[in-house]
Tab-separated table of C-alpha atoms in Angstrom:
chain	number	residue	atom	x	y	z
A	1	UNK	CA	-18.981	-2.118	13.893
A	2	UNK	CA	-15.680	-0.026	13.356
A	3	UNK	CA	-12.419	-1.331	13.668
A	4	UNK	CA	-10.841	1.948	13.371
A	5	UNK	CA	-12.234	5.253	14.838
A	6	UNK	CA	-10.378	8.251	13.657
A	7	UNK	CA	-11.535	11.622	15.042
A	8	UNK	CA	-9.366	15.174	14.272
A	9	UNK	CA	-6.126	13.653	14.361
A	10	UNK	CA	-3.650	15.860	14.478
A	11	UNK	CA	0.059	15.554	14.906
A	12	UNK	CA	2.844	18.458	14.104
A	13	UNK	CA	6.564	18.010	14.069
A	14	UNK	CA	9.504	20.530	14.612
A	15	UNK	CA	12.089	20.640	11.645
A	16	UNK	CA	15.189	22.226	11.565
A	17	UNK	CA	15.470	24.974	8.769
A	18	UNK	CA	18.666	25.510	7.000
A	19	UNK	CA	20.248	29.243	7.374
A	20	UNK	CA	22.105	30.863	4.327
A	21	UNK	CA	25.332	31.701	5.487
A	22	UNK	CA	25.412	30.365	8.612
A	23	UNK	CA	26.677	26.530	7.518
A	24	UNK	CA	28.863	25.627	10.820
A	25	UNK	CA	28.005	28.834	12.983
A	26	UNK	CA	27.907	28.921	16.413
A	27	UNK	CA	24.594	30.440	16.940
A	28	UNK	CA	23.231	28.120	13.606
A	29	UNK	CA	23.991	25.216	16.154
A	30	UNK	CA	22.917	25.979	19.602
A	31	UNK	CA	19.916	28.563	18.199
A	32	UNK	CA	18.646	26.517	15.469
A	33	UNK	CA	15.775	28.282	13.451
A	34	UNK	CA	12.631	25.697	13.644
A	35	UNK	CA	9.196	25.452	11.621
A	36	UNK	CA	6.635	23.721	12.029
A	37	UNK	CA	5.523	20.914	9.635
A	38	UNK	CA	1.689	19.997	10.336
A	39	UNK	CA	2.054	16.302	9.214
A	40	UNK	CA	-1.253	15.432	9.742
A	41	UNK	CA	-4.331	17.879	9.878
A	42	UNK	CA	-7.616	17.108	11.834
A	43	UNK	CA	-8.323	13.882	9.919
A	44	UNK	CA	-11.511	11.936	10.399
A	45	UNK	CA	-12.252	9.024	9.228
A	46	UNK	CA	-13.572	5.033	10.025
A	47	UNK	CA	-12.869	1.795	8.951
A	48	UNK	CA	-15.180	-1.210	9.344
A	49	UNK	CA	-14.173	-4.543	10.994
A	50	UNK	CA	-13.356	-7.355	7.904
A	51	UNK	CA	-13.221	-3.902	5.348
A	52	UNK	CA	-10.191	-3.871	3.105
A	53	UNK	CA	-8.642	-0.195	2.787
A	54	UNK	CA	-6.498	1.464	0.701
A	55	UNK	CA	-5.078	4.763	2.570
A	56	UNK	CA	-2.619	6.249	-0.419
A	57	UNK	CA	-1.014	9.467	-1.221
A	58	UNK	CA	2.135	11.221	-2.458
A	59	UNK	CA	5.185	11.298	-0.431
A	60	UNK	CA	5.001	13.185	2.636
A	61	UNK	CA	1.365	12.976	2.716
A	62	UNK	CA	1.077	11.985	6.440
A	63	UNK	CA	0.217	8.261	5.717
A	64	UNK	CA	3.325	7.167	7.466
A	65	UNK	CA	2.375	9.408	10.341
A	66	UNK	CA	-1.178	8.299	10.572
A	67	UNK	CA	-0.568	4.552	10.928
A	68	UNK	CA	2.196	5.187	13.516
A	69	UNK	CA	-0.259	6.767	15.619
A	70	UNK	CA	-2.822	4.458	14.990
A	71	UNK	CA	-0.182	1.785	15.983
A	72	UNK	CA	1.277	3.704	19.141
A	73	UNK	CA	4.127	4.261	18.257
A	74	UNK	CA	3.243	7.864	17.536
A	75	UNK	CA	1.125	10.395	20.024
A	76	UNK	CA	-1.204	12.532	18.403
A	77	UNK	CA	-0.422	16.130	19.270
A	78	UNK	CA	-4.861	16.213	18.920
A	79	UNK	CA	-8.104	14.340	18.212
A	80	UNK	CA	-9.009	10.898	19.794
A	81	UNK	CA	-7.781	7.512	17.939
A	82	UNK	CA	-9.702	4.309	18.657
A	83	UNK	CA	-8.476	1.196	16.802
A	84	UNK	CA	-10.469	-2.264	18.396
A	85	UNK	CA	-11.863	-0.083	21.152
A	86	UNK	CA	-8.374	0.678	23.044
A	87	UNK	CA	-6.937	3.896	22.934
A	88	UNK	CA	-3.227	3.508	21.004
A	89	UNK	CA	-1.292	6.021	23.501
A	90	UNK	CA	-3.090	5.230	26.827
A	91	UNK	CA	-2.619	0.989	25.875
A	92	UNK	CA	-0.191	0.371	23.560
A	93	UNK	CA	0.878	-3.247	24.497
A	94	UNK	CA	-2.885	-4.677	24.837
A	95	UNK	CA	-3.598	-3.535	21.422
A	96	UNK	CA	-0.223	-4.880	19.847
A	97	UNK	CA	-1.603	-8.265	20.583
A	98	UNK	CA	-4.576	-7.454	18.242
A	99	UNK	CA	-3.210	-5.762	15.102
A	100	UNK	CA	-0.254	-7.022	12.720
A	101	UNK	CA	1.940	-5.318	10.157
A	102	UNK	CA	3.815	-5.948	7.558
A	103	UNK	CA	6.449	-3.142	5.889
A	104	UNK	CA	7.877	-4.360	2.459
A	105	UNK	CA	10.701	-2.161	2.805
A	106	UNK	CA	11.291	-3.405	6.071
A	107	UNK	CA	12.656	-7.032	7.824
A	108	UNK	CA	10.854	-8.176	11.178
A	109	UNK	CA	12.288	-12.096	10.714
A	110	UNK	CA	15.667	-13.441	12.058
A	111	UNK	CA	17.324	-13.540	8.535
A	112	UNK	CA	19.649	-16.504	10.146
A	113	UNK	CA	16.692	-18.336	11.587
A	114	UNK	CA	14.585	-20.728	8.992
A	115	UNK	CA	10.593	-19.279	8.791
A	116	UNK	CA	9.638	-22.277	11.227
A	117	UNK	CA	11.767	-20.946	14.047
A	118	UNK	CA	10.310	-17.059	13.671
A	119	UNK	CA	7.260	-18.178	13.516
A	120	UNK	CA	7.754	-19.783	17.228
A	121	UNK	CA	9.838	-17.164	18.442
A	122	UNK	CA	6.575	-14.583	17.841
A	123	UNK	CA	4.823	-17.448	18.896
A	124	UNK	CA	6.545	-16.519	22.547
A	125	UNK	CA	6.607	-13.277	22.200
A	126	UNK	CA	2.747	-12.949	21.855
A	127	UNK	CA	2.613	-15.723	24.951
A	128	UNK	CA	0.687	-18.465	22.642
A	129	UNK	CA	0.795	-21.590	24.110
A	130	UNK	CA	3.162	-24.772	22.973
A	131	UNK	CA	0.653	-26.865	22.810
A	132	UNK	CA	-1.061	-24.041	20.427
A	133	UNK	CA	1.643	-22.922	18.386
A	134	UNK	CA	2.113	-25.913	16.066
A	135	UNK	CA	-1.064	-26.114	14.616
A	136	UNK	CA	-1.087	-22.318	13.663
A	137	UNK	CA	1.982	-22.870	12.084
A	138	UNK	CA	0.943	-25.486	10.182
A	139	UNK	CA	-2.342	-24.037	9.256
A	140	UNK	CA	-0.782	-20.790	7.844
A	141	UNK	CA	2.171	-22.706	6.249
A	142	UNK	CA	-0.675	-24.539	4.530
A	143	UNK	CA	-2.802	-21.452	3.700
A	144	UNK	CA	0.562	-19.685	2.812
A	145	UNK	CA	2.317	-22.501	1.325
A	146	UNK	CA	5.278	-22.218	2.943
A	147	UNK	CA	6.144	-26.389	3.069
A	148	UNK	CA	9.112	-26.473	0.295
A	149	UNK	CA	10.788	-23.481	1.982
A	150	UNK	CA	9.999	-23.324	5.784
A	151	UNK	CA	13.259	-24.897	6.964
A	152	UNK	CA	15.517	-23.164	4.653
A	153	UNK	CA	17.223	-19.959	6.462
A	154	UNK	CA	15.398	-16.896	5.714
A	155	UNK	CA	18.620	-15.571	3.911
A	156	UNK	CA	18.325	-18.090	1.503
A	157	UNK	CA	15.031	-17.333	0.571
A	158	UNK	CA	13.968	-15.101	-2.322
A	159	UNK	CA	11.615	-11.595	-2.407
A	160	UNK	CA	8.546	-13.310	-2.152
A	161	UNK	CA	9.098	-16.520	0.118
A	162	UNK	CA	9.989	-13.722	2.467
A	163	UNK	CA	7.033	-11.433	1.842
A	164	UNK	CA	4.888	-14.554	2.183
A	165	UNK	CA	6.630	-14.929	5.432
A	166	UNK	CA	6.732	-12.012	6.567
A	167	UNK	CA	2.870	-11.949	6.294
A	168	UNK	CA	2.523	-15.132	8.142
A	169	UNK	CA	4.511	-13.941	11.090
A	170	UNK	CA	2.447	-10.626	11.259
A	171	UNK	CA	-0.646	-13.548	11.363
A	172	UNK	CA	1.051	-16.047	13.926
A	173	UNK	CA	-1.049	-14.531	17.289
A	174	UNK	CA	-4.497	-13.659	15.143
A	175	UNK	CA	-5.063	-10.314	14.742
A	176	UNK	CA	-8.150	-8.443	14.097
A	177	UNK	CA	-6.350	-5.259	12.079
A	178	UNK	CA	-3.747	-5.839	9.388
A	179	UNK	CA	-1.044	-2.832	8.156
A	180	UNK	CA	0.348	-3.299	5.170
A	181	UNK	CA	3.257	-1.086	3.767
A	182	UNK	CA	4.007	-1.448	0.495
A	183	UNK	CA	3.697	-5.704	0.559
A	184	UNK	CA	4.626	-5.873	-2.805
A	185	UNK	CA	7.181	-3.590	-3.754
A	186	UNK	CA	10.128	-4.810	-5.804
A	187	UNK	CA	8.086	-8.263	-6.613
A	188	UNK	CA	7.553	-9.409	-10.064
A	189	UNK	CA	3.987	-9.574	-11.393
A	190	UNK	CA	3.552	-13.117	-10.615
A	191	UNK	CA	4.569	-12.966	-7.276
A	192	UNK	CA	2.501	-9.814	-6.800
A	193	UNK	CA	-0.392	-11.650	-8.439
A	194	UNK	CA	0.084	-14.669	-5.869
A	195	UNK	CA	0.626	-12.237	-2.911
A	196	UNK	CA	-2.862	-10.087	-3.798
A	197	UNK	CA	-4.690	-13.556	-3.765
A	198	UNK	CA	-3.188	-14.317	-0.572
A	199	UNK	CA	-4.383	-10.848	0.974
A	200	UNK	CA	-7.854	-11.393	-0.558
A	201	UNK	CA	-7.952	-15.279	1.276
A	202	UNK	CA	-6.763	-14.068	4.454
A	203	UNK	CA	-9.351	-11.447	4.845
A	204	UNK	CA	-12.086	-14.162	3.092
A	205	UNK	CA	-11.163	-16.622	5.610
A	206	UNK	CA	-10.210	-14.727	8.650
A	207	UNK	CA	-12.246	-11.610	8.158
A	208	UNK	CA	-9.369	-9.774	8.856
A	209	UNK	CA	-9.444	-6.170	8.403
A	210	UNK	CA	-6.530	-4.792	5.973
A	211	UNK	CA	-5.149	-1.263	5.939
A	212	UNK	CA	-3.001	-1.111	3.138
A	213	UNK	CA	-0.842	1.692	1.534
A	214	UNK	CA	0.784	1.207	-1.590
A	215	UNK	CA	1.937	3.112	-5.126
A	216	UNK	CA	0.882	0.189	-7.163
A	217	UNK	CA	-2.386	0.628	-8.652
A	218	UNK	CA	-2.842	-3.077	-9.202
A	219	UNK	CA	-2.783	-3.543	-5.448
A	220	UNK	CA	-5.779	-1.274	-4.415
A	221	UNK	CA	-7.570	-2.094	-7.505
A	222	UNK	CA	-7.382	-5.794	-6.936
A	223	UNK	CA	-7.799	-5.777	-3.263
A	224	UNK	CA	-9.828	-2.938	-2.121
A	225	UNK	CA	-13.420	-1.831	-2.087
A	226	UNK	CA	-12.173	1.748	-0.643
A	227	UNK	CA	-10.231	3.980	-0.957
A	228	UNK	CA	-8.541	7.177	0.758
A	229	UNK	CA	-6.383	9.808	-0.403
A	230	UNK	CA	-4.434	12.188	1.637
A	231	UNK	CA	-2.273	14.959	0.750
A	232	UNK	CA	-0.658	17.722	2.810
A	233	UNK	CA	-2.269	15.562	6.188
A	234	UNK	CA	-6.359	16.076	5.048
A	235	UNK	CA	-8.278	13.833	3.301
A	236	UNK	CA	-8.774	14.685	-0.632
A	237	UNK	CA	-10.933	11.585	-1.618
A	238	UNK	CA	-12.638	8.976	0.360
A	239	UNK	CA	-14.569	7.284	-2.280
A	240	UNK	CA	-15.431	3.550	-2.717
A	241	UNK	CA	-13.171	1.217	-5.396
A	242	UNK	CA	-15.982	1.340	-7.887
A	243	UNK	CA	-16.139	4.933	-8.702
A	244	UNK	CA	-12.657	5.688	-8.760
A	245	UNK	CA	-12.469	2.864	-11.098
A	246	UNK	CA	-14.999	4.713	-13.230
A	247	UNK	CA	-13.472	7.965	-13.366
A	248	UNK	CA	-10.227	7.496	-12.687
A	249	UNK	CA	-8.609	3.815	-14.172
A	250	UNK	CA	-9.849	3.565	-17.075
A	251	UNK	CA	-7.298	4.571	-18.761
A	252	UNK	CA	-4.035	1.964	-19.751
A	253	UNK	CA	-0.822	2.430	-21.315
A	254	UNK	CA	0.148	0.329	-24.024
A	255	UNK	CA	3.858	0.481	-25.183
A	256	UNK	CA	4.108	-1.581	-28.646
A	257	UNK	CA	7.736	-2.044	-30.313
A	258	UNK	CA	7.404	-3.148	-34.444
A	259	UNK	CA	9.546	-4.375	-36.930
A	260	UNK	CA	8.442	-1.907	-39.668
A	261	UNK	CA	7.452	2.170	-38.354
A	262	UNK	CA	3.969	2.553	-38.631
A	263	UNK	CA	1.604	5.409	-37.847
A	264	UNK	CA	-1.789	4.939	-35.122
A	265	UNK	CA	-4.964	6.110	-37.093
A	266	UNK	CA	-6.351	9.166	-35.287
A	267	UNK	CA	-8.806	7.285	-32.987
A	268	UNK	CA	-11.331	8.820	-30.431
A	269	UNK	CA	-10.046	7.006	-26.770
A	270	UNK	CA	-6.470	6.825	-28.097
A	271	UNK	CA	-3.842	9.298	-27.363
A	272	UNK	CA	-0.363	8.654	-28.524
A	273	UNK	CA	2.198	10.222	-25.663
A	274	UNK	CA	5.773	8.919	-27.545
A	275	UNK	CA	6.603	7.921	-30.705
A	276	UNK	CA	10.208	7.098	-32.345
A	277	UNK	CA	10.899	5.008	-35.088
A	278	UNK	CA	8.787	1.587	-34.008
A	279	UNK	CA	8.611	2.452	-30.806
A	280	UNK	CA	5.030	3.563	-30.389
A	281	UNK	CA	3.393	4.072	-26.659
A	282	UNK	CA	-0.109	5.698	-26.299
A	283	UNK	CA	-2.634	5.391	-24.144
A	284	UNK	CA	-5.806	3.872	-24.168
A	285	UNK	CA	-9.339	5.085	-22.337
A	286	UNK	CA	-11.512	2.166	-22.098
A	287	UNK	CA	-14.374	3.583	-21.169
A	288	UNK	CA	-14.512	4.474	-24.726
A	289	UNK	CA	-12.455	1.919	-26.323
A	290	UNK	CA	-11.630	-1.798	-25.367
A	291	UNK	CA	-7.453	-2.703	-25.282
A	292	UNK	CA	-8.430	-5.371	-27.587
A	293	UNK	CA	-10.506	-2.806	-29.873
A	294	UNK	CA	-7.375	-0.402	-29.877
A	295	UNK	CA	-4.888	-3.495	-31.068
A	296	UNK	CA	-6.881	-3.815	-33.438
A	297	UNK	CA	-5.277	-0.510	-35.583
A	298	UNK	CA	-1.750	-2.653	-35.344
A	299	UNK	CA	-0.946	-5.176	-37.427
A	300	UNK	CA	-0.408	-8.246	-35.448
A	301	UNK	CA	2.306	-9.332	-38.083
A	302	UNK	CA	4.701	-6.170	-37.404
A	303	UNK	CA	3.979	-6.449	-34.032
A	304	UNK	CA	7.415	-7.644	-31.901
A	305	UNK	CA	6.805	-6.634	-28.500
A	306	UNK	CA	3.934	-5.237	-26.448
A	307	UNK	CA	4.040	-3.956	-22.675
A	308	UNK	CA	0.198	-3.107	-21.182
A	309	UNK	CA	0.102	-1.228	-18.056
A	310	UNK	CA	-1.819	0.934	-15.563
A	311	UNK	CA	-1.016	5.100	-15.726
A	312	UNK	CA	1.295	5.406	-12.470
A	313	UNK	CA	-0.938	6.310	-9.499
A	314	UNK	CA	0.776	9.724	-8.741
A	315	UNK	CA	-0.754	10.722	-12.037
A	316	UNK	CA	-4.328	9.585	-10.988
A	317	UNK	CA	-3.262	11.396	-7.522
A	318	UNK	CA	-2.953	14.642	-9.717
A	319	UNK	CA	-6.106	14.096	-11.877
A	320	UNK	CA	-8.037	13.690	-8.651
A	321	UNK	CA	-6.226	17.089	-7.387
A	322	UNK	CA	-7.086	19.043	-10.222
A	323	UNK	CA	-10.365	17.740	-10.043
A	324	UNK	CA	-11.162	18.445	-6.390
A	325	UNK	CA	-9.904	21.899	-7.334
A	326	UNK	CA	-11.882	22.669	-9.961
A	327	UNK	CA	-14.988	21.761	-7.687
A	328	UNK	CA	-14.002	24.065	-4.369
A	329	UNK	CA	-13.272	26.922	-7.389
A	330	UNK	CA	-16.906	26.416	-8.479
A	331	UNK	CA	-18.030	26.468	-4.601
């Protein structure tokens, strides 16, 4: 069964356009030259109930756009959006009692207020019961452990006790549909790796469907099983994890600082990008060579530093661009 139902959305904004010449004019003001930006394009496109989903793209994409209007808080200027059955635009309020969200970038808590009194205060707002609203608290304080922190002012609290709280007070009133913007932007990789295990238990234990944007790769690699790409409001990949894994991440970047220069032997799945004095970063593809395999050409005694990361997903983005290209060229 679908959670989400997505059917030629469509949704076009008016922007202002900037005159040469006519910077403070009269006419420039009250006749204001317009075009119009189609922000999202006829998109189709369904999501199953207790599916994890990555929904990515460049800046300006429409993926913004999209989730407003499958949130309400957006009407589509075309196409029909069904998210739990209801109908965003026509029943807004009924379905805000079945979804969540959850913007990084963004603060839904009362920074004054400790965690335990949000968490009541959307206990009220969603109309849960007293006599209810303890035990959820405590259940997703214990899932979330939250105990060492949930009566210390929200202020006080650092990136990730808020992130984890943040997440909990998306979860107080149960919803079926999770949206989650960028959840771990600006967290170090521990916290990241503690927040993606979170995600992963919340959907194990709650079968709670996640729709998740993000630029970090190690999100919707970890988490997902799915993935779309938008650009320009269309779809430009809707593949599962597994193949995009395949032909797209296999590829790392190592960044290696020595005590002594050396050179990299000229190696079939290594390709140095930057080199300067010890400073040596390449990357690796391991679907030809393993990370450990490709250490192997350094000396582990000259060795002083080493950094191992994924290529940045705007890169992938392009590869998958150039690709998709290529194959409506040969069409």
């Amino acid at each position: 069964m679908n959670a989400i139902t997505v059917t030629d959305l469509s949704k076009t904004f008016l922007v202002k356009q900037k005159e040469k010449g006519m910077k403070g004019s009269l006419r420039a003001i009250v006749h204001p030259k317009t075009e119009e930006i189609k922000a999202v394009n006829q998109l189709s496109f369904d999501v199953e109930e207790g599916e994890v989903l990555a929904f990515i793209g460049p800046n300006g994409a429409g993926k913004s756009t999209t989730i407003k209007m499958l949130t309400g808080i957006l009407y589509p200027d075309g196409g029909k959006v069904e998210v739990l059955g209801i109908d965003p635009v026509k029943k807004r309020k009924q379905l805000a009692y079945e979804i969540g969200t959850v913007f990084g970038q963004k603060e839904q808590l009362w920074t004054h207020l400790t965690p335990y009194d949000n968490f009541r205060f959307f206990g009220a707002i969603y109309d849960i019961p007293d006599s209810e609203i303890g035990a959820r608290i405590e259940e997703l304080a214990d899932t979330f452990e939250l105990g060492s922190f949930i009566n210390t002012p929200v202020r006080n609290l650092s990136l990730g006790q808020r992130i984890r709280c943040e997440i909990v007070a998306s979860l107080i009133h149960r919803p079926k549909i999770l949206f989650l913007d960028e959840p771990t932007i600006g967290l170090d990789p521990v916290v990241k790796e503690n927040i993606r295990k979170l995600i992963k238990q919340m959907n194990r234990d709650f079968h709670t469907t996640i729709f998740l944007t993000s630029h970090d790769v190690g999100d919707i690699e970890k988490l997902c099983k799915r993935i779309i790409i938008v650009n320009n409001g269309q779809i430009v990949l809707d593949d599962s994890m597994q193949h995009l894994k395949y032909n797209y991440l296999n590829k790392k970047v190592v960044e290696v600082k020595l005590h002594e220069e050396a050179e990299l032997p000229v190696t079939e799945g290594i390709v140095v990008l930057k080199k300067n004095g010890g400073h040596i970063k390449f990357e690796v593809d391991t679907s030809i060579l393993k990370i450990n395999e490709a250490l192997h050409y350094i000396d582990a005694d000259n060795m002083e530093d080493i950094n191992i990361s994924n290529i940045p997903l705007e890169d992938i983005i392009t590869q998958i661009y150039k690709a998709e290209g290529r194959k409506e060229a040969v069409l």
